[in-house]
PDB file of C-alpha atoms in Angstrom:
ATOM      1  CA  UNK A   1     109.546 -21.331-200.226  1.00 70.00           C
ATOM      2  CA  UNK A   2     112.181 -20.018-203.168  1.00 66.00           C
ATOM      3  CA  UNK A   3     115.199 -18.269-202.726  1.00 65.00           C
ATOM      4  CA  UNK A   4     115.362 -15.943-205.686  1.00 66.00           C
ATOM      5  CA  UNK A   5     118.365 -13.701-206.760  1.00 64.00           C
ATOM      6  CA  UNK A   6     118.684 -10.293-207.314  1.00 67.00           C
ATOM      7  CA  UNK A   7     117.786 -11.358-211.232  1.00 74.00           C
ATOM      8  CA  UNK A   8     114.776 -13.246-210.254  1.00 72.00           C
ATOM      9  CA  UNK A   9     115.915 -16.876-210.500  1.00 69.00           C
ATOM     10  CA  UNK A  10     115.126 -19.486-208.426  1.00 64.00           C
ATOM     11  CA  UNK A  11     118.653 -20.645-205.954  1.00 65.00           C
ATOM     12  CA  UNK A  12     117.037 -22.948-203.820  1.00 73.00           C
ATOM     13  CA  UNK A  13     113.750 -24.159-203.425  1.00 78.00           C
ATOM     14  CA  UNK A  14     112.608 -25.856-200.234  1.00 84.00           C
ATOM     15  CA  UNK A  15     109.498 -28.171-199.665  1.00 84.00           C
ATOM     16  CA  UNK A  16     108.141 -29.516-196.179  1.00 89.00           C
ATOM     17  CA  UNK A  17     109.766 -27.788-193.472  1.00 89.00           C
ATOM     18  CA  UNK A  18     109.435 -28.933-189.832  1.00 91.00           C
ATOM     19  CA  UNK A  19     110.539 -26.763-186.965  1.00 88.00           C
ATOM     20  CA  UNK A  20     110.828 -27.548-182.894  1.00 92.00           C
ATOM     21  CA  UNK A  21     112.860 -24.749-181.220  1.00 91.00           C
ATOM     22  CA  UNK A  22     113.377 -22.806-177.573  1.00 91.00           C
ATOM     23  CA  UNK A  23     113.457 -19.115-177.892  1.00 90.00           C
ATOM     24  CA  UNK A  24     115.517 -16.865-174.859  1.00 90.00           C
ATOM     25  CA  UNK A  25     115.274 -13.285-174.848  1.00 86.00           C
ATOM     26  CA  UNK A  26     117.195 -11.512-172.228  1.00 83.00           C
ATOM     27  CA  UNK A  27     118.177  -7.903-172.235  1.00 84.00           C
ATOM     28  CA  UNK A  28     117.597  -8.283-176.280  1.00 82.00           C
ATOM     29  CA  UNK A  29     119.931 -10.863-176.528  1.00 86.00           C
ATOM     30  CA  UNK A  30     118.224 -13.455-178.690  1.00 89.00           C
ATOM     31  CA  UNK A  31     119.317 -17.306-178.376  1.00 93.00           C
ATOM     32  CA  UNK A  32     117.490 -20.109-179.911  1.00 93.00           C
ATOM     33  CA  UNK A  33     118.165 -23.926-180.283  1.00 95.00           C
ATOM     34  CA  UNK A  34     116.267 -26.674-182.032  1.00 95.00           C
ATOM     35  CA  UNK A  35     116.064 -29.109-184.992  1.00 96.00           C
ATOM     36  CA  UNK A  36     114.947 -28.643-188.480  1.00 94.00           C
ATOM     37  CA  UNK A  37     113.761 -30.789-191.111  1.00 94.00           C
ATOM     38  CA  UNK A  38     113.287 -29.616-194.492  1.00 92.00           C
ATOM     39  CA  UNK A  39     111.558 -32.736-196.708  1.00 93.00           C
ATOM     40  CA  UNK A  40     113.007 -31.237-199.947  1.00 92.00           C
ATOM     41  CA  UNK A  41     115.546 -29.295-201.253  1.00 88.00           C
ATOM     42  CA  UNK A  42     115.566 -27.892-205.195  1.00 85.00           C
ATOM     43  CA  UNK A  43     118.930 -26.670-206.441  1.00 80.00           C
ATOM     44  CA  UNK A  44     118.196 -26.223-210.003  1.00 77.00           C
ATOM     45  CA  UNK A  45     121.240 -27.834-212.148  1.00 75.00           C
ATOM     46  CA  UNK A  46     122.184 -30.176-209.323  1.00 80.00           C
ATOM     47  CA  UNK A  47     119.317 -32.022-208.384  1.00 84.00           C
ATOM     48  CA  UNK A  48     117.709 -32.533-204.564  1.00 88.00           C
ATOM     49  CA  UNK A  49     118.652 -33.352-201.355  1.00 91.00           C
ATOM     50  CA  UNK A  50     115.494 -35.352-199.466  1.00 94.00           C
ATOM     51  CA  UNK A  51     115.446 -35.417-195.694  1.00 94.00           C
ATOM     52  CA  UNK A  52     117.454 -33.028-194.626  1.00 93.00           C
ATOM     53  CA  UNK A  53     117.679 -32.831-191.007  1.00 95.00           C
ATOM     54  CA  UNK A  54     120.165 -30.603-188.374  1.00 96.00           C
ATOM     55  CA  UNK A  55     119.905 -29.190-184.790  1.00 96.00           C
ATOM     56  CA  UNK A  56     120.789 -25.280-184.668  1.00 95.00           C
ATOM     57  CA  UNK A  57     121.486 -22.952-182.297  1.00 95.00           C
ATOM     58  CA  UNK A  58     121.248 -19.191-182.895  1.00 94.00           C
ATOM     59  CA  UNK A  59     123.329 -16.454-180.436  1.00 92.00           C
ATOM     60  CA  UNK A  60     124.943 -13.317-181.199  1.00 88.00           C
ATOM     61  CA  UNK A  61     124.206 -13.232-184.919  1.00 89.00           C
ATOM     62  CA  UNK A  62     125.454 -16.617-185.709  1.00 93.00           C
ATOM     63  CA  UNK A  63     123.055 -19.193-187.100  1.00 94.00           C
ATOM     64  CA  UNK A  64     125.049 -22.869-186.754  1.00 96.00           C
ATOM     65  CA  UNK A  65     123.612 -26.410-187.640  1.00 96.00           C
ATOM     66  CA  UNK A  66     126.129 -28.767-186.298  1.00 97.00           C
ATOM     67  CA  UNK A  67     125.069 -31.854-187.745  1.00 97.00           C
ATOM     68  CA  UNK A  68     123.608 -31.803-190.966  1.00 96.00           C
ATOM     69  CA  UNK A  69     122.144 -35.398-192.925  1.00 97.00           C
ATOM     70  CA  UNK A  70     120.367 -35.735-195.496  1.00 96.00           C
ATOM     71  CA  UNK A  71     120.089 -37.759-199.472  1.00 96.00           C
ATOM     72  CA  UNK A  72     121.147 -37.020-202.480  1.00 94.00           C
ATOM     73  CA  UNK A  73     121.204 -38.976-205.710  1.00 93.00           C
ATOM     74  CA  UNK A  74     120.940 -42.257-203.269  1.00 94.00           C
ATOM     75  CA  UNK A  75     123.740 -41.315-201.795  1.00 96.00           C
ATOM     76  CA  UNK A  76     124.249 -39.966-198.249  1.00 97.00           C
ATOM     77  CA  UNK A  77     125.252 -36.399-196.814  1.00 95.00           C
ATOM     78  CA  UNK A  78     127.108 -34.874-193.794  1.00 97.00           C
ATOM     79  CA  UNK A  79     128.581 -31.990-192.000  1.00 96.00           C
ATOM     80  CA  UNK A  80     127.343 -28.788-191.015  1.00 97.00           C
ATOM     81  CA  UNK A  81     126.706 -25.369-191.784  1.00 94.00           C
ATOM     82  CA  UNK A  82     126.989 -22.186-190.588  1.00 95.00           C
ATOM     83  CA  UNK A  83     125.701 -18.273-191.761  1.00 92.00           C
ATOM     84  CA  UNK A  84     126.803 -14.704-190.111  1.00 89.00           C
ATOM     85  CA  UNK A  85     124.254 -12.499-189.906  1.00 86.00           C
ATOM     86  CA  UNK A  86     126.468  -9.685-188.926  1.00 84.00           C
ATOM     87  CA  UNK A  87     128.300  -9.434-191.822  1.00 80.00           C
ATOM     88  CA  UNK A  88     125.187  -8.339-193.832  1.00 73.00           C
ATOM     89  CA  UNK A  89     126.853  -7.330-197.044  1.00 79.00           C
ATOM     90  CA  UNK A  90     127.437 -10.533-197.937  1.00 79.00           C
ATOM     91  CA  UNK A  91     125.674 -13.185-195.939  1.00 83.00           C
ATOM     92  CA  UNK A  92     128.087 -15.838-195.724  1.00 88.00           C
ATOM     93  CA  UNK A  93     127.177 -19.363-195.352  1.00 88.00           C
ATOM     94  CA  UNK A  94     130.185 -21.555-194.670  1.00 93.00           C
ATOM     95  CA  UNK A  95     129.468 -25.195-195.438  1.00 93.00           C
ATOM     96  CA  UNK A  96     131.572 -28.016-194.763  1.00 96.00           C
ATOM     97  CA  UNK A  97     130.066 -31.788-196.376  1.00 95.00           C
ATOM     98  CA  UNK A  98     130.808 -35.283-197.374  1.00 96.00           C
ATOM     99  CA  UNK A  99     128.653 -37.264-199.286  1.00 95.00           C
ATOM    100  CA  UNK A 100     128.824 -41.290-199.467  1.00 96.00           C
ATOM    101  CA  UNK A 101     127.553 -43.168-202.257  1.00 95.00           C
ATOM    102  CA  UNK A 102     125.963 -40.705-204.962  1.00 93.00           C
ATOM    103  CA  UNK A 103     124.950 -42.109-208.047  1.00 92.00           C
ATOM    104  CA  UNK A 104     126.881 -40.400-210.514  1.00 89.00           C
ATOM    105  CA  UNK A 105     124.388 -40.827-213.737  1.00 87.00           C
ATOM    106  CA  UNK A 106     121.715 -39.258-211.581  1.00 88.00           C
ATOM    107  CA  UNK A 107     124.143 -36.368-210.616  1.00 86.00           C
ATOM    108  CA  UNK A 108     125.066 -35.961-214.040  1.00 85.00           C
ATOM    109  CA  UNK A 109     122.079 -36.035-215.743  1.00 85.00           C
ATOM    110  CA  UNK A 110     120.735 -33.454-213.136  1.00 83.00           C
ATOM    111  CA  UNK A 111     123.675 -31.007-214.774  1.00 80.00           C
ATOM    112  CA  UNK A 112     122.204 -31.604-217.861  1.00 80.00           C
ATOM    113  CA  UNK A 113     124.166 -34.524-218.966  1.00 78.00           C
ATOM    114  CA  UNK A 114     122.235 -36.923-221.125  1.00 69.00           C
ATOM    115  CA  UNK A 115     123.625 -39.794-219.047  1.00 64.00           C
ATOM    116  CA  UNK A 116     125.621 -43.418-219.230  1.00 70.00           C
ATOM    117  CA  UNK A 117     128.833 -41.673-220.140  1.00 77.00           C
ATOM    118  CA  UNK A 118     130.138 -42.812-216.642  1.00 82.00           C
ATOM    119  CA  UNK A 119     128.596 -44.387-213.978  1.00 85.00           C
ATOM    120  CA  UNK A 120     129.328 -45.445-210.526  1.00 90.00           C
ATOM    121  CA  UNK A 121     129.224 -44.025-206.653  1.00 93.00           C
ATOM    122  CA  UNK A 122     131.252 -40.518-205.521  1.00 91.00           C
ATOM    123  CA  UNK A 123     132.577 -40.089-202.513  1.00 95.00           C
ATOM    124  CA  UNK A 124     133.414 -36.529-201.679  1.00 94.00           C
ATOM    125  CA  UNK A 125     133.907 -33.719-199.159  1.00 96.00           C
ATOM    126  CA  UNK A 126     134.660 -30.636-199.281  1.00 96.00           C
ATOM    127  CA  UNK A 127     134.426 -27.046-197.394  1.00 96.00           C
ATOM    128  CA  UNK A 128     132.574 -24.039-199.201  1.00 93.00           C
ATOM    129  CA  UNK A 129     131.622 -20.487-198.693  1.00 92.00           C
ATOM    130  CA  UNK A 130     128.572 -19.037-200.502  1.00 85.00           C
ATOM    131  CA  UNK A 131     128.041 -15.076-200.020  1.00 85.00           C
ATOM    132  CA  UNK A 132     123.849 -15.666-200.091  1.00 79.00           C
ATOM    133  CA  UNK A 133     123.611 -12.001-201.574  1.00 78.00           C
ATOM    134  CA  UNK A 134     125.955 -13.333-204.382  1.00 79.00           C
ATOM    135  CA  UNK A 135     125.046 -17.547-204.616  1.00 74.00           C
ATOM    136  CA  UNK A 136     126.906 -17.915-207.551  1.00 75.00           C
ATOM    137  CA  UNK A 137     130.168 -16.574-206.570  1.00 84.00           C
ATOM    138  CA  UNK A 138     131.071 -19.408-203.964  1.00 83.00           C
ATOM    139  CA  UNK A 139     134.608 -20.292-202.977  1.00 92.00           C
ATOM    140  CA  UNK A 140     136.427 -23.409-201.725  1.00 95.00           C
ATOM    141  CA  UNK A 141     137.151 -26.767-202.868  1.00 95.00           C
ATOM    142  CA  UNK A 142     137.989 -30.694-202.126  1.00 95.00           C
ATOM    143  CA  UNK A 143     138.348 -33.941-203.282  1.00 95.00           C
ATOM    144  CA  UNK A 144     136.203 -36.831-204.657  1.00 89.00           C
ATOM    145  CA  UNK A 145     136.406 -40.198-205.471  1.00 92.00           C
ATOM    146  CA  UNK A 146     134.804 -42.868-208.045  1.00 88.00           C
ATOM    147  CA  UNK A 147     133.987 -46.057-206.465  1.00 90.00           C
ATOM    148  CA  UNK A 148     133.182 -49.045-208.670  1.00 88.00           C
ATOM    149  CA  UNK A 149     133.027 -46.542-211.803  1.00 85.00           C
ATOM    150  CA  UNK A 150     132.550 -47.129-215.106  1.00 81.00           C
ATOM    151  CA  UNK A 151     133.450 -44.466-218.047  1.00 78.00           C
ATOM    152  CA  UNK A 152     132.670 -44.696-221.605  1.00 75.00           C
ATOM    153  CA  UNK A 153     134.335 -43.340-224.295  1.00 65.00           C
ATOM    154  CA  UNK A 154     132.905 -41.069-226.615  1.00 59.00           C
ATOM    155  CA  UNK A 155     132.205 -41.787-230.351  1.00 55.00           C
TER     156      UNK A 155
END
């Protein structure tokens, strides 16, 4: 499936997903808990993340997945993630990652880079907020660092 924005282009696309949950409904108060896999995640301009895996839990409007993994440009991802449906103006997905040993050419080159201007493996976390009704207006920040990196200079 493809998320698509309000001007018709394509935010994420996922591939594969796989889905074991538990579903309580008392008094119309809904809970789940599970795990998810999703084999494939699209961002367009950043490249994908294979694998990803989390258990969730749903309750009172709040979707959580505690313990997110996953790869990305040969490089491994953490942390977890978390969207409130109650506040339904905006959707807001609060992320927090770290990713170990991405391959920086790959990364660039998904941008749009044409490649071999630096090379190397990033290390980096950081903590984000994405409105989903607005994807490209997402806050936050972090740090990153170059391990083993290699930059050419520019002729």
């Amino acid at each position: 499936f493809k998320v698509v924005t309000k001007e018709g282009q394509t935010s994420v696309g996922v591939t594969g997903i796989g889905l074991e949950s538990s579903v309580e409904l008392v008094q119309q108060d809904l809970k789940m808990a599970g795990d998810v896999t999703l084999t494939r995640v699209e961002v367009p301009g950043v490249g994908s993340i294979e694998g990803l895996t989390s258990p969730f839990t749903y309750a009172a409007g709040q979707l959580a997945f505690p313990k997110i993994s996953g790869k990305f440009h040969k490089g491994e991802l953490a942390g977890k993630a978390s969207i409130d449906f109650d506040k339904t103006q905006d959707l807001p997905l609060e992320i927090s990652m770290e990713g170990r040993g991405v391959d920086v050419d790959l990364l660039l080159k998904a941008f749009g880079n044409s490649g071999d201007q630096l090379t190397g493996s990033l290390n980096a976390d950081g903590t984000f907020t994405i409105p989903l009704t607005r994807p490209r207006e997402l806050t936050g920040g972090g740090s990153f660092a170059l391990e083993k990196g290699q930059a050419k200079l520019l002729e």
